[in-house]
PDB file of N, CA, C and O in Angstrom:
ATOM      1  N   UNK J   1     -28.511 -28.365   6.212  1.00  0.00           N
ATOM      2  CA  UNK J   1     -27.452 -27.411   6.488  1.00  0.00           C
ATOM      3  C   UNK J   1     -26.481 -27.335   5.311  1.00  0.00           C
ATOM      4  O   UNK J   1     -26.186 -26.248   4.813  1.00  0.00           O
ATOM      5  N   UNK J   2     -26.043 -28.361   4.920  1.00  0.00           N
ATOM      6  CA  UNK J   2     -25.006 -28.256   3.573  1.00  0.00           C
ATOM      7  C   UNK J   2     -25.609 -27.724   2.517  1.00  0.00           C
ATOM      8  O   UNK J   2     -25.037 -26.847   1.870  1.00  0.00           O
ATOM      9  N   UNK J   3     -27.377 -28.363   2.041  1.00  0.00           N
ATOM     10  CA  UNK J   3     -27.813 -27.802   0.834  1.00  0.00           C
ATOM     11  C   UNK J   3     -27.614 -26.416   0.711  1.00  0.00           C
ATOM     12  O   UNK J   3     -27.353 -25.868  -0.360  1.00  0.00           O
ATOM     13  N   UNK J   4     -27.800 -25.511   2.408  1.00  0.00           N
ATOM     14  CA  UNK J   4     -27.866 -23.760   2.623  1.00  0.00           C
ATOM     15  C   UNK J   4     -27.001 -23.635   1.940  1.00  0.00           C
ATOM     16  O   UNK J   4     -26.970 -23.124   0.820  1.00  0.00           O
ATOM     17  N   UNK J   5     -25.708 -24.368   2.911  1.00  0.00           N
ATOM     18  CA  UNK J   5     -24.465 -23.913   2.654  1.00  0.00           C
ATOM     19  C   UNK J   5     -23.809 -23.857   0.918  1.00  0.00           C
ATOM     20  O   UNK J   5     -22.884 -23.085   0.666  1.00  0.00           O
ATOM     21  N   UNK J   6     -24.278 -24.558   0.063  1.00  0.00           N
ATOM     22  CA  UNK J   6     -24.544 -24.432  -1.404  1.00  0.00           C
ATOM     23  C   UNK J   6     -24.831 -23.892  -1.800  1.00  0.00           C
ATOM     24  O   UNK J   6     -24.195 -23.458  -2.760  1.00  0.00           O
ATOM     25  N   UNK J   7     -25.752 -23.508  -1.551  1.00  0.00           N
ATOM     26  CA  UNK J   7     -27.506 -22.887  -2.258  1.00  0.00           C
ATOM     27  C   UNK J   7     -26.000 -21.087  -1.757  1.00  0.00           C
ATOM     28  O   UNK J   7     -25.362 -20.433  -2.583  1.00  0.00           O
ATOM     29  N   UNK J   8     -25.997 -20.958  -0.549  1.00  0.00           N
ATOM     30  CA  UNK J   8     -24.878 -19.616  -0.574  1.00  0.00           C
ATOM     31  C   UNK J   8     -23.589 -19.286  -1.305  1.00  0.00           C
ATOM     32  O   UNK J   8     -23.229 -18.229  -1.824  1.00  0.00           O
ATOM     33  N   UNK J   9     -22.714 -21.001  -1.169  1.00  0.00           N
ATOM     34  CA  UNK J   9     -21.416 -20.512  -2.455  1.00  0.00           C
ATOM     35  C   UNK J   9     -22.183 -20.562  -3.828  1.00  0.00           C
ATOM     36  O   UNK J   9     -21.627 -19.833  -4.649  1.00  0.00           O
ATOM     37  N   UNK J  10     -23.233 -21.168  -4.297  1.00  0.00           N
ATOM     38  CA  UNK J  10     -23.652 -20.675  -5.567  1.00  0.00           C
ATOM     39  C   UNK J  10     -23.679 -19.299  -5.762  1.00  0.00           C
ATOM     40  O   UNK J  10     -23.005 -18.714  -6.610  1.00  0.00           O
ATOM     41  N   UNK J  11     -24.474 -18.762  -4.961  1.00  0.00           N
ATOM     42  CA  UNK J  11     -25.214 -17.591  -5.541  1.00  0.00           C
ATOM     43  C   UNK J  11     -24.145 -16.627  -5.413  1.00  0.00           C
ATOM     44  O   UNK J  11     -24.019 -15.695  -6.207  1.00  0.00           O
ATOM     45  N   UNK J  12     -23.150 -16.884  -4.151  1.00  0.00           N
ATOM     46  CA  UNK J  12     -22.147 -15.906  -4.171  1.00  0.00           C
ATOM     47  C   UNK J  12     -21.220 -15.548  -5.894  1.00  0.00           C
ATOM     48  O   UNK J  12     -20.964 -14.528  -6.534  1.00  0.00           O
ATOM     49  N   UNK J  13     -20.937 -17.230  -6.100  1.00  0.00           N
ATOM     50  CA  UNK J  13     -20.021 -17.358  -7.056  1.00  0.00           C
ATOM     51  C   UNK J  13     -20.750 -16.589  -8.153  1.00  0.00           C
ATOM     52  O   UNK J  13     -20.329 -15.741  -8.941  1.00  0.00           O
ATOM     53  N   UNK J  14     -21.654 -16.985  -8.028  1.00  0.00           N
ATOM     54  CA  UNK J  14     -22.907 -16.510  -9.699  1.00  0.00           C
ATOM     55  C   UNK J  14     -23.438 -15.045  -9.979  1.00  0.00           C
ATOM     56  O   UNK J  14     -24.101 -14.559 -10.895  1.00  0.00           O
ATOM     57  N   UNK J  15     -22.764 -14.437  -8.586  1.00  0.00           N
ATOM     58  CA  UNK J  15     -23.382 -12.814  -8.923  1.00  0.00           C
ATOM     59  C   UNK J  15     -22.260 -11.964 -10.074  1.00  0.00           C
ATOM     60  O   UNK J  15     -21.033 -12.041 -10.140  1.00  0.00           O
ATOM     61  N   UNK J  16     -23.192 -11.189 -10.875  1.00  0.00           N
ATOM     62  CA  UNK J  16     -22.116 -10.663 -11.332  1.00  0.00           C
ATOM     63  C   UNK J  16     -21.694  -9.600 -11.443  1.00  0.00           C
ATOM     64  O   UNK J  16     -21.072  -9.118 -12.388  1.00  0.00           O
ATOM     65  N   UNK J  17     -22.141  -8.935 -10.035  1.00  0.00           N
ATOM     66  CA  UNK J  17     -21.239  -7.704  -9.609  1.00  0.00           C
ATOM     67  C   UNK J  17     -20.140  -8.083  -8.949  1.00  0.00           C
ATOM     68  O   UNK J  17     -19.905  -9.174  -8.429  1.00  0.00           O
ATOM     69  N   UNK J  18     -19.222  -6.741  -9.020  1.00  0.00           N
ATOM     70  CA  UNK J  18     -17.998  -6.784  -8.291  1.00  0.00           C
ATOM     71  C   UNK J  18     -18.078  -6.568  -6.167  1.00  0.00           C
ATOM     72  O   UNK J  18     -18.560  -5.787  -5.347  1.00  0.00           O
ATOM     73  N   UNK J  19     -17.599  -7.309  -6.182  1.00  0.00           N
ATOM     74  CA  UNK J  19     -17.661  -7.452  -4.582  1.00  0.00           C
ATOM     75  C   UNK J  19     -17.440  -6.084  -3.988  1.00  0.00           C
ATOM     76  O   UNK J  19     -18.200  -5.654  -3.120  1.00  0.00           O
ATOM     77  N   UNK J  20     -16.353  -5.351  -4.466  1.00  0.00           N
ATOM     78  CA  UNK J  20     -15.745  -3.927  -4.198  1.00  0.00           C
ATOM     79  C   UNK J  20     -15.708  -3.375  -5.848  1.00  0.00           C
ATOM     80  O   UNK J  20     -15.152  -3.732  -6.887  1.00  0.00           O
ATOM     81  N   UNK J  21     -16.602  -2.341  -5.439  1.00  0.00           N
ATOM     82  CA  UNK J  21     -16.806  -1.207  -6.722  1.00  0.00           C
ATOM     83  C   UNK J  21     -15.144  -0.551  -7.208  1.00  0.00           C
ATOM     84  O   UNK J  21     -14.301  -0.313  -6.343  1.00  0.00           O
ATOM     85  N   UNK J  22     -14.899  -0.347  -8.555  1.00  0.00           N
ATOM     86  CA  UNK J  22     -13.966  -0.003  -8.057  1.00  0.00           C
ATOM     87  C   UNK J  22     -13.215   1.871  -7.665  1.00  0.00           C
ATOM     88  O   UNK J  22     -12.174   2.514  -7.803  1.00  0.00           O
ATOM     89  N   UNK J  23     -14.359   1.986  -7.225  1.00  0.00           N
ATOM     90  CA  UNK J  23     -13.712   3.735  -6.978  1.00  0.00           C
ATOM     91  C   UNK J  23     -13.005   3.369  -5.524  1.00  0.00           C
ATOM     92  O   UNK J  23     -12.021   3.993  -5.128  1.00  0.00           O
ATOM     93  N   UNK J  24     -13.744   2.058  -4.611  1.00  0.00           N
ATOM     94  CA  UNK J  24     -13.668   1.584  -3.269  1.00  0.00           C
ATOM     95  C   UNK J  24     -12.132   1.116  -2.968  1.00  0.00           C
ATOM     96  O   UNK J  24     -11.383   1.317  -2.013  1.00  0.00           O
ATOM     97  N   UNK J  25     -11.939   0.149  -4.637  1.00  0.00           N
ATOM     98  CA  UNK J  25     -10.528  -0.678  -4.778  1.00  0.00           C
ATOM     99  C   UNK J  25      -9.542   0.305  -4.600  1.00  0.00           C
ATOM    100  O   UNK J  25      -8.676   0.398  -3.730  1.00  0.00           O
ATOM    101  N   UNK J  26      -9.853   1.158  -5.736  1.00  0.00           N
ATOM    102  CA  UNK J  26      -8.652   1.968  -5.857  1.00  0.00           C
ATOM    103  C   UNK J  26      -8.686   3.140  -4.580  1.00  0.00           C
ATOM    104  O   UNK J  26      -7.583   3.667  -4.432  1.00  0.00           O
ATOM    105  N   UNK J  27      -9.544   3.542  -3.818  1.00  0.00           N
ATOM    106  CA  UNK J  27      -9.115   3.839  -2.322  1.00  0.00           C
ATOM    107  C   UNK J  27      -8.658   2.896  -1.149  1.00  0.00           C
ATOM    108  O   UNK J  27      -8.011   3.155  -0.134  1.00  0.00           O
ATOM    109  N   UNK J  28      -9.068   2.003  -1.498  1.00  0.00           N
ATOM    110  CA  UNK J  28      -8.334   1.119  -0.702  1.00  0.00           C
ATOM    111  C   UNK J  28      -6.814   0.556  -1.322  1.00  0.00           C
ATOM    112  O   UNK J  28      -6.233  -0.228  -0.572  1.00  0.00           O
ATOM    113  N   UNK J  29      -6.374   0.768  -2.153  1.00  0.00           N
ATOM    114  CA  UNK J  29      -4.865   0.463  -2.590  1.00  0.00           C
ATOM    115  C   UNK J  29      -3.968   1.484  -2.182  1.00  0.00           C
ATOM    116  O   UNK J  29      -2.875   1.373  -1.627  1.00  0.00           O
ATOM    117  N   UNK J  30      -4.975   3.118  -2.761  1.00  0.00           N
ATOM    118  CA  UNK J  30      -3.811   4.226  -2.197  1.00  0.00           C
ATOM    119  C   UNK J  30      -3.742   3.422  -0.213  1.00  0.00           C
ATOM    120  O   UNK J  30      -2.850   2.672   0.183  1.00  0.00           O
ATOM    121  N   UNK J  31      -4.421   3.698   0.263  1.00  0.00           N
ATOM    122  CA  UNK J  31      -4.450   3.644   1.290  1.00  0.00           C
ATOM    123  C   UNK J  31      -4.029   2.768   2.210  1.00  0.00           C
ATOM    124  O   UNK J  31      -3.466   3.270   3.183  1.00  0.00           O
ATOM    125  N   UNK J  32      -4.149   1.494   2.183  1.00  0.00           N
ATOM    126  CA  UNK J  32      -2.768   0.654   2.014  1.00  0.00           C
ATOM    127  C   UNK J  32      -1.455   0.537   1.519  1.00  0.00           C
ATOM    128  O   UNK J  32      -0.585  -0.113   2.100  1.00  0.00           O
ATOM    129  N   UNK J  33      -1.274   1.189   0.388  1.00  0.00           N
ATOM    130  CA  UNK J  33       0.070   1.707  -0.091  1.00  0.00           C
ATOM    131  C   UNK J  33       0.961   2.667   0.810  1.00  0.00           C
ATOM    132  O   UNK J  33       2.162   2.440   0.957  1.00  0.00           O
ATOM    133  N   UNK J  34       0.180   4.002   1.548  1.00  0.00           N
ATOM    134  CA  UNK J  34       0.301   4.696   2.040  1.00  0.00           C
ATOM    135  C   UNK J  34       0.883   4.306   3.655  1.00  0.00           C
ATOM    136  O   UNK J  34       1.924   4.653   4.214  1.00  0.00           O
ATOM    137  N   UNK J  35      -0.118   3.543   4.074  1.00  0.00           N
ATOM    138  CA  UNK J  35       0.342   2.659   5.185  1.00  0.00           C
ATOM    139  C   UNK J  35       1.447   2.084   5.142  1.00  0.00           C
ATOM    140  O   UNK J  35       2.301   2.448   5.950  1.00  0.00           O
ATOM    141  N   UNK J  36       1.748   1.055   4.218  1.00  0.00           N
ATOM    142  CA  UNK J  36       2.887   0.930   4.398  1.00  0.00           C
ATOM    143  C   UNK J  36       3.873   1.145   3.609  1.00  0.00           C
ATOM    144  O   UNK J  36       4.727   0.292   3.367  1.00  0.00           O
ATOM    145  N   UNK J  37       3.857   2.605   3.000  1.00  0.00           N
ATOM    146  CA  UNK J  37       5.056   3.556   3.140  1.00  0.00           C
ATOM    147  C   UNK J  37       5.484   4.054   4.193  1.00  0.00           C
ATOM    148  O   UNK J  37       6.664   4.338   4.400  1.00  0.00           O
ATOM    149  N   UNK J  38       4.454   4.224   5.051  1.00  0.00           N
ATOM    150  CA  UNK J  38       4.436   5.310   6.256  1.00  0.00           C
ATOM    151  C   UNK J  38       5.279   4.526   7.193  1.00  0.00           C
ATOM    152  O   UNK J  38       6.315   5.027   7.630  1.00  0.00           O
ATOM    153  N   UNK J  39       4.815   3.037   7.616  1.00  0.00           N
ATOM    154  CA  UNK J  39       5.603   2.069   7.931  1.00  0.00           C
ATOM    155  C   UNK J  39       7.054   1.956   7.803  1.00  0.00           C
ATOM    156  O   UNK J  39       7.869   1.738   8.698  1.00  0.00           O
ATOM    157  N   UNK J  40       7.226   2.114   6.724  1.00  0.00           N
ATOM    158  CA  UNK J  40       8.681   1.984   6.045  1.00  0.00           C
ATOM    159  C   UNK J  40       9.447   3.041   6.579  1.00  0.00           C
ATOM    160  O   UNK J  40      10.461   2.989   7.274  1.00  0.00           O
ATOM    161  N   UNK J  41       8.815   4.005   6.153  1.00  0.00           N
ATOM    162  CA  UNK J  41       9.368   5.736   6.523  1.00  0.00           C
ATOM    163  C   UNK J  41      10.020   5.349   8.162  1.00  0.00           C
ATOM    164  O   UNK J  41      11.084   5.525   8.756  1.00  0.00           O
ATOM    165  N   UNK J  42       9.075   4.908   8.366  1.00  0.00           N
ATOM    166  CA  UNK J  42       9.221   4.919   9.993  1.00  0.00           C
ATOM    167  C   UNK J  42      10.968   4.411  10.758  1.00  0.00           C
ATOM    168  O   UNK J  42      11.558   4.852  11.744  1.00  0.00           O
ATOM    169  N   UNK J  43      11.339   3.324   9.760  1.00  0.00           N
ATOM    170  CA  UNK J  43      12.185   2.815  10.962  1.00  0.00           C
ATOM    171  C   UNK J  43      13.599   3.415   9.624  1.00  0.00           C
ATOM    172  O   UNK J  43      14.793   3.383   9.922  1.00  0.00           O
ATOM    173  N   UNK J  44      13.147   3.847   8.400  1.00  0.00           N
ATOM    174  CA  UNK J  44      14.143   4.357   7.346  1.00  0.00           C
ATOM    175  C   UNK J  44      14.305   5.467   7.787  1.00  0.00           C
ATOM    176  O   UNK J  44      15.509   5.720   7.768  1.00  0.00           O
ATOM    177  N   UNK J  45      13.588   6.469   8.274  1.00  0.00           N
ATOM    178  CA  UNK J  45      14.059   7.790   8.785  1.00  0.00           C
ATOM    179  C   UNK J  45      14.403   7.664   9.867  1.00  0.00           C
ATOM    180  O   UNK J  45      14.999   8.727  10.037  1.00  0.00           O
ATOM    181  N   UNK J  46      14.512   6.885  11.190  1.00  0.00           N
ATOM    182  CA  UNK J  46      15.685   6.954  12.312  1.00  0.00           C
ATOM    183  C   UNK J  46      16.850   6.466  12.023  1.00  0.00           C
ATOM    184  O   UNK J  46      17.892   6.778  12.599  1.00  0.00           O
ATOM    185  N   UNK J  47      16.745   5.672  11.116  1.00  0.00           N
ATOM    186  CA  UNK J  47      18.664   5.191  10.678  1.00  0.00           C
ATOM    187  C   UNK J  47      19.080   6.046  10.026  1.00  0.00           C
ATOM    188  O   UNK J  47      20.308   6.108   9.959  1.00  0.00           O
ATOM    189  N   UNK J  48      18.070   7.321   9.080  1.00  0.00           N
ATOM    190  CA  UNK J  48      19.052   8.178   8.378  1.00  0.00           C
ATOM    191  C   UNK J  48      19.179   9.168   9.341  1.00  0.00           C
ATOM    192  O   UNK J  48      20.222   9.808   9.211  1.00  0.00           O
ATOM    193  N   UNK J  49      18.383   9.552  10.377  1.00  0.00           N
ATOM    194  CA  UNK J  49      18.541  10.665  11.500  1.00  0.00           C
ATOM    195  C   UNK J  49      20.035  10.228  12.062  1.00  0.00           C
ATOM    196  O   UNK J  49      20.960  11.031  12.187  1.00  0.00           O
ATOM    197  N   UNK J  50      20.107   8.924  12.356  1.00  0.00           N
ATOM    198  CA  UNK J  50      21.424   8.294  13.533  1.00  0.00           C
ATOM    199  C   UNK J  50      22.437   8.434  12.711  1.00  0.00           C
ATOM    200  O   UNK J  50      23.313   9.173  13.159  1.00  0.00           O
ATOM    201  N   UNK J  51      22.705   7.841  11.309  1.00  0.00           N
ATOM    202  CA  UNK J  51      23.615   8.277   9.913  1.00  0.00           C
ATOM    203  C   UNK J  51      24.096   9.715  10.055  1.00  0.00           C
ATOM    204  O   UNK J  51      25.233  10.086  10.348  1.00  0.00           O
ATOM    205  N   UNK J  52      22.844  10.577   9.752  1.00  0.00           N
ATOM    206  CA  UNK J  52      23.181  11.828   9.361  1.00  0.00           C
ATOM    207  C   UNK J  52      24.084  12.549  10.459  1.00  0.00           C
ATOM    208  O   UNK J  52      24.978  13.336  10.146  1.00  0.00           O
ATOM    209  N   UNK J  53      23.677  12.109  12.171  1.00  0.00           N
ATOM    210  CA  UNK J  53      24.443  12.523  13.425  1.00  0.00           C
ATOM    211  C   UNK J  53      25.716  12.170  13.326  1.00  0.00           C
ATOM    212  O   UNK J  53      26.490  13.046  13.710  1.00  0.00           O
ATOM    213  N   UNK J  54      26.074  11.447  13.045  1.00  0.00           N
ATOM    214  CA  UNK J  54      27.407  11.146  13.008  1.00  0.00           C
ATOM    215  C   UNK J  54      28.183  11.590  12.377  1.00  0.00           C
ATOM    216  O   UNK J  54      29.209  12.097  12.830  1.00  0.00           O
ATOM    217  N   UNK J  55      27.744  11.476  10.548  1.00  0.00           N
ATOM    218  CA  UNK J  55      28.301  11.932   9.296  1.00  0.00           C
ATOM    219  C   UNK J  55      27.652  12.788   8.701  1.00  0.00           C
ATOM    220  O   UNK J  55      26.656  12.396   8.094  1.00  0.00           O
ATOM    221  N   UNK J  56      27.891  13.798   8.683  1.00  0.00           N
ATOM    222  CA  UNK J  56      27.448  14.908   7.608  1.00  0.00           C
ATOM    223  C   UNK J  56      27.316  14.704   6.071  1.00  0.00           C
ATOM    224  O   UNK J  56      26.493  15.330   5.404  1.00  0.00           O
ATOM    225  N   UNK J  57      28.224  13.740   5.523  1.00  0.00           N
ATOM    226  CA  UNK J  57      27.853  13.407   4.218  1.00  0.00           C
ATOM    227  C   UNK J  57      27.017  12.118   4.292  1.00  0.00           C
ATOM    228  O   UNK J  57      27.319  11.405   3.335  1.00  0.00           O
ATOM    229  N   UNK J  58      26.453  11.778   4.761  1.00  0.00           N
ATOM    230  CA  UNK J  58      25.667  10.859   4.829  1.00  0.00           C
ATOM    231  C   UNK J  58      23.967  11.734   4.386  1.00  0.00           C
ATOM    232  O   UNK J  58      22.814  11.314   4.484  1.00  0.00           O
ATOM    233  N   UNK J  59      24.402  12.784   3.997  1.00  0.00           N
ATOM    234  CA  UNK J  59      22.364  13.387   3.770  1.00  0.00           C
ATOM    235  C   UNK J  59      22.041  12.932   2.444  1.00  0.00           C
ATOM    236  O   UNK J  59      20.994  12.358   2.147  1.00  0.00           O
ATOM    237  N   UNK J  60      22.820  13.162   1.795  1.00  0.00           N
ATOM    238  CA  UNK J  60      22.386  12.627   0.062  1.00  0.00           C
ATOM    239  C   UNK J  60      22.007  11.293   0.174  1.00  0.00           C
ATOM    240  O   UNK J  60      21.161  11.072  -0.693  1.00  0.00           O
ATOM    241  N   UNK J  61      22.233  10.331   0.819  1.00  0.00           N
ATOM    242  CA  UNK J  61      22.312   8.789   0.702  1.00  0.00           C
ATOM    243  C   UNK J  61      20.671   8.801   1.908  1.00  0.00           C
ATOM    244  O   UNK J  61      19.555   8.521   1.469  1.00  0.00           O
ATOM    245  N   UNK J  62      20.882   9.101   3.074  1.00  0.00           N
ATOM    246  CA  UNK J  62      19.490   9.542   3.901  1.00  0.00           C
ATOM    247  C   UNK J  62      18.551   9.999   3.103  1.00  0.00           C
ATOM    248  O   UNK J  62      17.605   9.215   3.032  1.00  0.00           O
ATOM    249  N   UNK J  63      18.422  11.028   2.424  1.00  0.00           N
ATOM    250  CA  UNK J  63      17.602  11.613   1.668  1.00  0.00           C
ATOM    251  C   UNK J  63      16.765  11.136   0.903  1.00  0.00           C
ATOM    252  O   UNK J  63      15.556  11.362   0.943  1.00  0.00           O
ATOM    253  N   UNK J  64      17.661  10.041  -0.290  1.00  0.00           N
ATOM    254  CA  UNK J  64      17.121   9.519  -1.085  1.00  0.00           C
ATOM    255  C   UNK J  64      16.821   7.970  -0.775  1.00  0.00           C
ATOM    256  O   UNK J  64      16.276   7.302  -1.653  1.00  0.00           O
ATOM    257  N   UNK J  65      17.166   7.387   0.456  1.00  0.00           N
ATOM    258  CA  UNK J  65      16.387   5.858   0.562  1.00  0.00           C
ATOM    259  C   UNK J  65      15.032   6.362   1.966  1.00  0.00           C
ATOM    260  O   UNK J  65      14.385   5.418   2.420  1.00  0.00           O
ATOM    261  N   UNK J  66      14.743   7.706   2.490  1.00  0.00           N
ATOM    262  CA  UNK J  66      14.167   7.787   3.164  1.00  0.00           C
ATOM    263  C   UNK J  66      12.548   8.357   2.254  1.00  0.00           C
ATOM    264  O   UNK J  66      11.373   8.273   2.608  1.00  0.00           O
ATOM    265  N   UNK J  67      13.019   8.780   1.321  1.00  0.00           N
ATOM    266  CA  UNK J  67      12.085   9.404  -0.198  1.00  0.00           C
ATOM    267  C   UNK J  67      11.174   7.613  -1.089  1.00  0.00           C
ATOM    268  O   UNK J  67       9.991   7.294  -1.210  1.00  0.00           O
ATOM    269  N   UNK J  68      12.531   6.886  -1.513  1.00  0.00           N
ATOM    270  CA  UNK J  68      12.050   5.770  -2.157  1.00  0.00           C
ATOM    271  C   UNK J  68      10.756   5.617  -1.321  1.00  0.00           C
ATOM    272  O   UNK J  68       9.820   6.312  -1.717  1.00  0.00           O
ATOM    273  N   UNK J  69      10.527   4.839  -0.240  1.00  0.00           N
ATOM    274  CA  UNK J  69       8.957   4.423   0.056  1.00  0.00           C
ATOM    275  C   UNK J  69       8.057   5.576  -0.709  1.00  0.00           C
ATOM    276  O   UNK J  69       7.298   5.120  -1.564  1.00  0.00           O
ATOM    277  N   UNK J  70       8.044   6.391  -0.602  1.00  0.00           N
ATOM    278  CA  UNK J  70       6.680   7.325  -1.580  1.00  0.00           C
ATOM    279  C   UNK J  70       6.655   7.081  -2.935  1.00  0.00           C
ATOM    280  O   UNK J  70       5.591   7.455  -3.430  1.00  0.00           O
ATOM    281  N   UNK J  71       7.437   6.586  -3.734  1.00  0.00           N
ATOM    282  CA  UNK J  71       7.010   6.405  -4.774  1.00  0.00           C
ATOM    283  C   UNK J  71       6.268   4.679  -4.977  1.00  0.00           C
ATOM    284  O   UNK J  71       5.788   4.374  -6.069  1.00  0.00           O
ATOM    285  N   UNK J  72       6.267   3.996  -4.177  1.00  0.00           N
ATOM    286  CA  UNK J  72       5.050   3.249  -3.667  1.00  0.00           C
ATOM    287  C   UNK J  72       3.904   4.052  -3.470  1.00  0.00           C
ATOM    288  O   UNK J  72       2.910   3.492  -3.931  1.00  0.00           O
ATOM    289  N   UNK J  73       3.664   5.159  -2.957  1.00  0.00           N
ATOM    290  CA  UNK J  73       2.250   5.980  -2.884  1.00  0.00           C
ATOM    291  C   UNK J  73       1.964   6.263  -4.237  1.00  0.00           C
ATOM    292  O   UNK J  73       0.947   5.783  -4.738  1.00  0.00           O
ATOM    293  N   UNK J  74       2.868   7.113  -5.023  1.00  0.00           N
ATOM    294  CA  UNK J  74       2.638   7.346  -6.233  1.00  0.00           C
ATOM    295  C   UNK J  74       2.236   6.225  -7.554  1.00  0.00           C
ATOM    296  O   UNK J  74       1.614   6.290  -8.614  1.00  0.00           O
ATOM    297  N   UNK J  75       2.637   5.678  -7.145  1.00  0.00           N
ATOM    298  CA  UNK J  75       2.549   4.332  -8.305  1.00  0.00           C
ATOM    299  C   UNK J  75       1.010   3.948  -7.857  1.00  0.00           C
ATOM    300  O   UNK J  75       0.433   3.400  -8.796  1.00  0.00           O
ATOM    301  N   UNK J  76       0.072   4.102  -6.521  1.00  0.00           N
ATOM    302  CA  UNK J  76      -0.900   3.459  -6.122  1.00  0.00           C
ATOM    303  C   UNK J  76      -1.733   4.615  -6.974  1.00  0.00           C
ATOM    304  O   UNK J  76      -2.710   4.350  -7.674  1.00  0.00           O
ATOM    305  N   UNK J  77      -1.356   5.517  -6.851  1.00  0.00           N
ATOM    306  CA  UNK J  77      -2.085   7.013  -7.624  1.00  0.00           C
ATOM    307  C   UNK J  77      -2.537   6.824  -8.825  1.00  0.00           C
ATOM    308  O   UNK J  77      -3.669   7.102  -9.220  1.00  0.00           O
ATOM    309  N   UNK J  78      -1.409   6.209  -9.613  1.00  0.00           N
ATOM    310  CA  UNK J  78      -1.850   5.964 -11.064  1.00  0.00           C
ATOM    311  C   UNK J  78      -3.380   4.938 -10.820  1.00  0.00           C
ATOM    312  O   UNK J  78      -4.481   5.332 -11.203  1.00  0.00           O
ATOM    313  N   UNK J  79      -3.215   3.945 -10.303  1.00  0.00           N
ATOM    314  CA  UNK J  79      -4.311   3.001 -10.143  1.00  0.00           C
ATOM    315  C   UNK J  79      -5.742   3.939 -10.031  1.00  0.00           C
ATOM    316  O   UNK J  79      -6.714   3.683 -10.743  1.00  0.00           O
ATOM    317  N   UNK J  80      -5.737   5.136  -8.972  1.00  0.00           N
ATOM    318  CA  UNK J  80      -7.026   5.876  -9.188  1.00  0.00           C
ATOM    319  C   UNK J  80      -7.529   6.461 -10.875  1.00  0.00           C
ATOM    320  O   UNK J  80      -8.579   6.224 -11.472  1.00  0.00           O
ATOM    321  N   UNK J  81      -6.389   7.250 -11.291  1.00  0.00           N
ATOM    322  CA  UNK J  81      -6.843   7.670 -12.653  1.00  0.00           C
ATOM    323  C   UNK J  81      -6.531   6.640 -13.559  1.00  0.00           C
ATOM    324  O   UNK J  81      -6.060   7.212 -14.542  1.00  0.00           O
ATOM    325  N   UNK J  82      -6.545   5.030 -13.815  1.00  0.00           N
ATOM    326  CA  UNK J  82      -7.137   4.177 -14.213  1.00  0.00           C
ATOM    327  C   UNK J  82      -8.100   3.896 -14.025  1.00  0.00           C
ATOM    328  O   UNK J  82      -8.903   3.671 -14.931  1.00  0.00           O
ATOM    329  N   UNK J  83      -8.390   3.800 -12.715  1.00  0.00           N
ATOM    330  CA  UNK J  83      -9.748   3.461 -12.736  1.00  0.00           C
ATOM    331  C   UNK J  83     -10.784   4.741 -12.786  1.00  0.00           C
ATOM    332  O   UNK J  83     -12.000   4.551 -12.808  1.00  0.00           O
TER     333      UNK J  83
END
């Protein structure tokens, strides 16, 4: 049973392809990135909704910390046209 179990982390360790290709990586980064922007968005846009109800000058300040999470998406973007 252990020799298997060898004889498998060898060959794993020793291959020398990439586990995840990377057209796969870099869809899986936007896409996790995206997630949790979307996440973020989530509980950042009801505090600027509850902000903005109250105070009217409160949209410029809402606006722009409810925006920041996407440029986490964007930054994952570059990673595609790298790779």
């Amino acid at each position: 049973m252990i020799e298997t179990i060898a004889l498998v982390v060898n060959a794993v360790l020793q291959s020398s392809a990439p586990a995840i290709p990377g057209s796969a990586a870099a869809a899986l980064a936007v896409g996790l990135a995206a997630l949790g922007s979307g996440y973020a968005e989530r509980g950042i846009g009801a505090a600027a909704v509850g902000a903005i109800a109250e105070d009217d000058s409160m949209f410029g300040r809402g606006l722009i910390l409810t925006v920041l999470p996407e440029t986490l998406v964007i930054l994952a973007l570059v990673v595609v046209f790298v790779v």
